[in-house]
mmCIF file of C-alpha atoms in Angstrom:
data_model
loop_
_atom_site.group_PDB
_atom_site.id
_atom_site.type_symbol
_atom_site.label_atom_id
_atom_site.label_comp_id
_atom_site.label_asym_id
_atom_site.label_seq_id
_atom_site.Cartn_x
_atom_site.Cartn_y
_atom_site.Cartn_z
ATOM 1 C CA UNK A 1 -2.609 -18.024 34.688
ATOM 2 C CA UNK A 2 -4.204 -17.773 30.742
ATOM 3 C CA UNK A 3 -1.500 -16.773 28.353
ATOM 4 C CA UNK A 4 -2.475 -14.535 25.400
ATOM 5 C CA UNK A 5 -1.272 -15.848 22.203
ATOM 6 C CA UNK A 6 0.701 -13.872 19.642
ATOM 7 C CA UNK A 7 -1.766 -12.118 17.708
ATOM 8 C CA UNK A 8 0.351 -11.188 14.737
ATOM 9 C CA UNK A 9 -0.810 -13.668 12.559
ATOM 10 C CA UNK A 10 -4.015 -13.528 13.466
ATOM 11 C CA UNK A 11 -6.618 -12.022 10.481
ATOM 12 C CA UNK A 12 -10.001 -10.462 11.585
ATOM 13 C CA UNK A 13 -13.269 -8.643 9.601
ATOM 14 C CA UNK A 14 -13.244 -5.158 10.518
ATOM 15 C CA UNK A 15 -15.282 -2.109 9.317
ATOM 16 C CA UNK A 16 -13.592 -0.341 6.398
ATOM 17 C CA UNK A 17 -14.308 2.634 8.004
ATOM 18 C CA UNK A 18 -11.946 1.618 11.136
ATOM 19 C CA UNK A 19 -8.993 3.324 8.800
ATOM 20 C CA UNK A 20 -9.954 6.318 8.074
ATOM 21 C CA UNK A 21 -11.067 6.809 11.448
ATOM 22 C CA UNK A 22 -7.581 5.930 13.047
ATOM 23 C CA UNK A 23 -6.378 8.650 10.490
ATOM 24 C CA UNK A 24 -8.792 11.104 11.413
ATOM 25 C CA UNK A 25 -8.033 10.192 15.129
ATOM 26 C CA UNK A 26 -4.351 10.288 14.544
ATOM 27 C CA UNK A 27 -4.135 13.418 12.417
ATOM 28 C CA UNK A 28 -6.271 15.072 15.656
ATOM 29 C CA UNK A 29 -4.208 13.741 18.338
ATOM 30 C CA UNK A 30 -0.564 14.146 17.192
ATOM 31 C CA UNK A 31 1.542 16.458 14.623
ATOM 32 C CA UNK A 32 0.729 16.046 10.668
ATOM 33 C CA UNK A 33 4.143 14.380 10.333
ATOM 34 C CA UNK A 34 3.949 12.343 13.605
ATOM 35 C CA UNK A 35 0.391 10.871 12.275
ATOM 36 C CA UNK A 36 1.649 9.862 9.150
ATOM 37 C CA UNK A 37 4.300 8.093 10.827
ATOM 38 C CA UNK A 38 2.356 6.092 13.348
ATOM 39 C CA UNK A 39 -0.027 5.006 10.712
ATOM 40 C CA UNK A 40 2.837 4.120 8.211
ATOM 41 C CA UNK A 41 3.989 2.168 11.115
ATOM 42 C CA UNK A 42 1.239 0.378 12.022
ATOM 43 C CA UNK A 43 1.112 -0.354 8.301
ATOM 44 C CA UNK A 44 4.389 -1.615 8.085
ATOM 45 C CA UNK A 45 3.710 -4.299 11.116
ATOM 46 C CA UNK A 46 0.545 -5.334 9.463
ATOM 47 C CA UNK A 47 2.423 -5.942 6.161
ATOM 48 C CA UNK A 48 4.070 -8.792 7.930
ATOM 49 C CA UNK A 49 0.602 -10.813 8.717
ATOM 50 C CA UNK A 50 -0.380 -9.694 5.381
ATOM 51 C CA UNK A 51 2.672 -11.600 3.282
ATOM 52 C CA UNK A 52 1.760 -14.188 5.406
ATOM 53 C CA UNK A 53 -1.913 -14.754 4.179
ATOM 54 C CA UNK A 54 -0.904 -13.686 0.775
ATOM 55 C CA UNK A 55 1.514 -16.171 0.510
ATOM 56 C CA UNK A 56 -1.259 -18.835 1.424
ATOM 57 C CA UNK A 57 -3.543 -17.065 -1.070
ATOM 58 C CA UNK A 58 -0.971 -18.436 -3.604
ATOM 59 C CA UNK A 59 -0.379 -22.003 -2.403
ATOM 60 C CA UNK A 60 -2.171 -23.702 -5.514
ATOM 61 C CA UNK A 61 1.020 -22.030 -7.256
ATOM 62 C CA UNK A 62 3.382 -23.433 -5.230
ATOM 63 C CA UNK A 63 4.344 -20.130 -4.003
ATOM 64 C CA UNK A 64 6.320 -16.724 -5.045
ATOM 65 C CA UNK A 65 8.793 -18.461 -7.036
ATOM 66 C CA UNK A 66 6.421 -20.253 -9.226
ATOM 67 C CA UNK A 67 4.662 -17.367 -11.210
ATOM 68 C CA UNK A 68 5.341 -14.551 -13.637
ATOM 69 C CA UNK A 69 5.429 -10.844 -12.623
ATOM 70 C CA UNK A 70 1.921 -10.225 -14.436
ATOM 71 C CA UNK A 71 0.544 -13.153 -12.470
ATOM 72 C CA UNK A 72 1.861 -11.729 -9.056
ATOM 73 C CA UNK A 73 0.273 -8.172 -9.630
ATOM 74 C CA UNK A 74 -3.061 -9.940 -11.033
ATOM 75 C CA UNK A 75 -2.954 -12.403 -7.724
ATOM 76 C CA UNK A 76 -1.691 -9.123 -5.617
ATOM 77 C CA UNK A 77 -4.707 -7.087 -6.513
ATOM 78 C CA UNK A 78 -7.597 -10.461 -6.406
ATOM 79 C CA UNK A 79 -5.798 -11.207 -2.596
ATOM 80 C CA UNK A 80 -6.436 -7.234 -1.595
ATOM 81 C CA UNK A 81 -10.400 -7.412 -2.927
ATOM 82 C CA UNK A 82 -11.442 -10.613 -1.323
ATOM 83 C CA UNK A 83 -9.705 -8.993 1.858
ATOM 84 C CA UNK A 84 -12.059 -6.003 1.065
ATOM 85 C CA UNK A 85 -9.562 -3.256 0.541
ATOM 86 C CA UNK A 86 -10.203 -2.874 -2.677
ATOM 87 C CA UNK A 87 -9.238 -3.967 -6.168
ATOM 88 C CA UNK A 88 -6.017 -3.079 -7.170
ATOM 89 C CA UNK A 89 -4.007 -3.062 -10.616
ATOM 90 C CA UNK A 90 -0.526 -2.588 -11.320
ATOM 91 C CA UNK A 91 0.863 -0.485 -14.327
ATOM 92 C CA UNK A 92 4.736 -1.131 -14.651
ATOM 93 C CA UNK A 93 5.816 3.112 -15.695
ATOM 94 C CA UNK A 94 9.485 2.376 -16.595
ATOM 95 C CA UNK A 95 12.208 0.219 -15.260
ATOM 96 C CA UNK A 96 12.541 1.776 -11.958
ATOM 97 C CA UNK A 97 8.953 2.500 -11.130
ATOM 98 C CA UNK A 98 5.562 1.161 -10.785
ATOM 99 C CA UNK A 99 1.951 2.293 -10.220
ATOM 100 C CA UNK A 100 -0.395 0.403 -8.110
ATOM 101 C CA UNK A 101 -4.079 2.138 -8.430
ATOM 102 C CA UNK A 102 -7.387 1.106 -7.083
ATOM 103 C CA UNK A 103 -10.738 3.095 -8.105
ATOM 104 C CA UNK A 104 -12.648 1.627 -4.558
ATOM 105 C CA UNK A 105 -9.475 1.489 -2.251
ATOM 106 C CA UNK A 106 -10.901 1.122 1.236
ATOM 107 C CA UNK A 107 -8.886 3.597 3.308
ATOM 108 C CA UNK A 108 -9.808 6.654 1.235
ATOM 109 C CA UNK A 109 -12.625 8.526 2.416
ATOM 110 C CA UNK A 110 -14.447 11.726 0.737
ATOM 111 C CA UNK A 111 -13.329 13.742 3.108
ATOM 112 C CA UNK A 112 -11.868 16.660 0.895
ATOM 113 C CA UNK A 113 -8.288 16.321 2.208
ATOM 114 C CA UNK A 114 -4.967 18.456 0.754
ATOM 115 C CA UNK A 115 -2.984 15.720 1.099
ATOM 116 C CA UNK A 116 -2.970 11.847 0.155
ATOM 117 C CA UNK A 117 -4.708 9.698 3.045
ATOM 118 C CA UNK A 118 -3.751 6.214 2.726
ATOM 119 C CA UNK A 119 -0.731 5.999 5.384
ATOM 120 C CA UNK A 120 -1.615 2.665 6.629
ATOM 121 C CA UNK A 121 -1.333 1.445 3.336
ATOM 122 C CA UNK A 122 1.575 2.854 2.498
ATOM 123 C CA UNK A 123 3.136 0.743 4.901
ATOM 124 C CA UNK A 124 1.648 -2.354 4.414
ATOM 125 C CA UNK A 125 2.414 -1.975 0.827
ATOM 126 C CA UNK A 126 6.108 -1.426 1.329
ATOM 127 C CA UNK A 127 6.441 -4.626 4.077
ATOM 128 C CA UNK A 128 4.428 -7.098 1.607
ATOM 129 C CA UNK A 129 6.474 -6.058 -1.359
ATOM 130 C CA UNK A 130 9.653 -5.763 0.459
ATOM 131 C CA UNK A 131 9.401 -9.486 1.827
ATOM 132 C CA UNK A 132 7.941 -10.898 -1.729
ATOM 133 C CA UNK A 133 11.408 -8.896 -3.120
ATOM 134 C CA UNK A 134 13.458 -9.976 -0.649
ATOM 135 C CA UNK A 135 14.917 -6.248 -0.756
ATOM 136 C CA UNK A 136 13.679 -2.771 0.510
ATOM 137 C CA UNK A 137 10.709 -1.348 -1.821
ATOM 138 C CA UNK A 138 9.429 2.106 -1.497
ATOM 139 C CA UNK A 139 5.828 3.173 -1.687
ATOM 140 C CA UNK A 140 4.477 6.646 -2.646
ATOM 141 C CA UNK A 141 0.956 7.733 -2.661
ATOM 142 C CA UNK A 142 0.905 9.681 -5.518
ATOM 143 C CA UNK A 143 -3.033 9.734 -6.022
ATOM 144 C CA UNK A 144 -5.705 9.863 -3.391
ATOM 145 C CA UNK A 145 -9.509 9.935 -3.583
ATOM 146 C CA UNK A 146 -9.940 11.428 -0.443
ATOM 147 C CA UNK A 147 -7.695 14.390 -1.901
ATOM 148 C CA UNK A 148 -10.473 14.166 -4.668
ATOM 149 C CA UNK A 149 -8.356 11.801 -6.993
ATOM 150 C CA UNK A 150 -10.743 9.752 -9.573
ATOM 151 C CA UNK A 151 -8.267 6.922 -7.744
ATOM 152 C CA UNK A 152 -5.515 6.118 -5.030
ATOM 153 C CA UNK A 153 -2.178 5.184 -6.511
ATOM 154 C CA UNK A 154 0.695 4.069 -5.190
ATOM 155 C CA UNK A 155 4.262 4.371 -6.922
ATOM 156 C CA UNK A 156 6.369 1.144 -6.537
ATOM 157 C CA UNK A 157 10.256 1.897 -6.373
ATOM 158 C CA UNK A 158 13.500 2.008 -4.489
ATOM 159 C CA UNK A 159 13.550 4.769 -1.987
ATOM 160 C CA UNK A 160 15.929 6.808 -4.094
ATOM 161 C CA UNK A 161 13.500 6.537 -7.293
ATOM 162 C CA UNK A 162 10.609 7.594 -4.999
ATOM 163 C CA UNK A 163 12.505 10.243 -3.408
ATOM 164 C CA UNK A 164 13.598 12.081 -6.895
ATOM 165 C CA UNK A 165 10.085 11.750 -7.792
ATOM 166 C CA UNK A 166 9.257 13.123 -4.714
ATOM 167 C CA UNK A 167 11.038 16.161 -4.409
ATOM 168 C CA UNK A 168 10.182 16.476 -8.411
ATOM 169 C CA UNK A 169 6.259 16.534 -6.938
ATOM 170 C CA UNK A 170 7.019 18.974 -4.119
ATOM 171 C CA UNK A 171 8.355 21.539 -6.795
ATOM 172 C CA UNK A 172 4.746 21.182 -8.426
ATOM 173 C CA UNK A 173 5.944 18.489 -11.000
ATOM 174 C CA UNK A 174 2.985 16.303 -12.167
ATOM 175 C CA UNK A 175 3.721 12.622 -11.710
ATOM 176 C CA UNK A 176 4.043 11.778 -15.391
ATOM 177 C CA UNK A 177 6.705 14.377 -15.597
ATOM 178 C CA UNK A 178 8.481 13.159 -12.174
ATOM 179 C CA UNK A 179 8.845 10.150 -13.370
ATOM 180 C CA UNK A 180 9.628 10.490 -17.432
ATOM 181 C CA UNK A 181 12.638 12.772 -15.815
ATOM 182 C CA UNK A 182 13.864 9.766 -14.655
ATOM 183 C CA UNK A 183 14.950 8.257 -18.157
#
């Protein structure tokens, strides 16, 4: 009997159009909330393997402990760009919130969506950064090229902080004002 090996740590190349296709398929088969959760859960699972790959990407630096925050964010951007996802840049907005942004993120499409669509990415980033920080890191997509924004933007912070930002966004506050209201 031929046993299958655990595919959890294998990496493969897929066409970038698979990501938005998964989003469209999930949205057509599930409720909006269930589709978002399913895609995010898939991203969380994939984030584990990407964390392992990212650690390998840093191998020449003797691991995560040996690099500072600026170098970490630069190397993370390089990692995703080399993997074909797009180039990400990081900006610290205040003590509790940062923003990862990309002008060419692979999961976004020009479909004219009403809401952000990079749900797989939010799961991947949450898992990868949580493993890096050895504590929970939340991700909230606050800009998306799929809905016509100039870039995809992913807020990085604690669940409580991003929950507060999300509530302000739902009330119609801009992202900048919601971050500014944190103090």
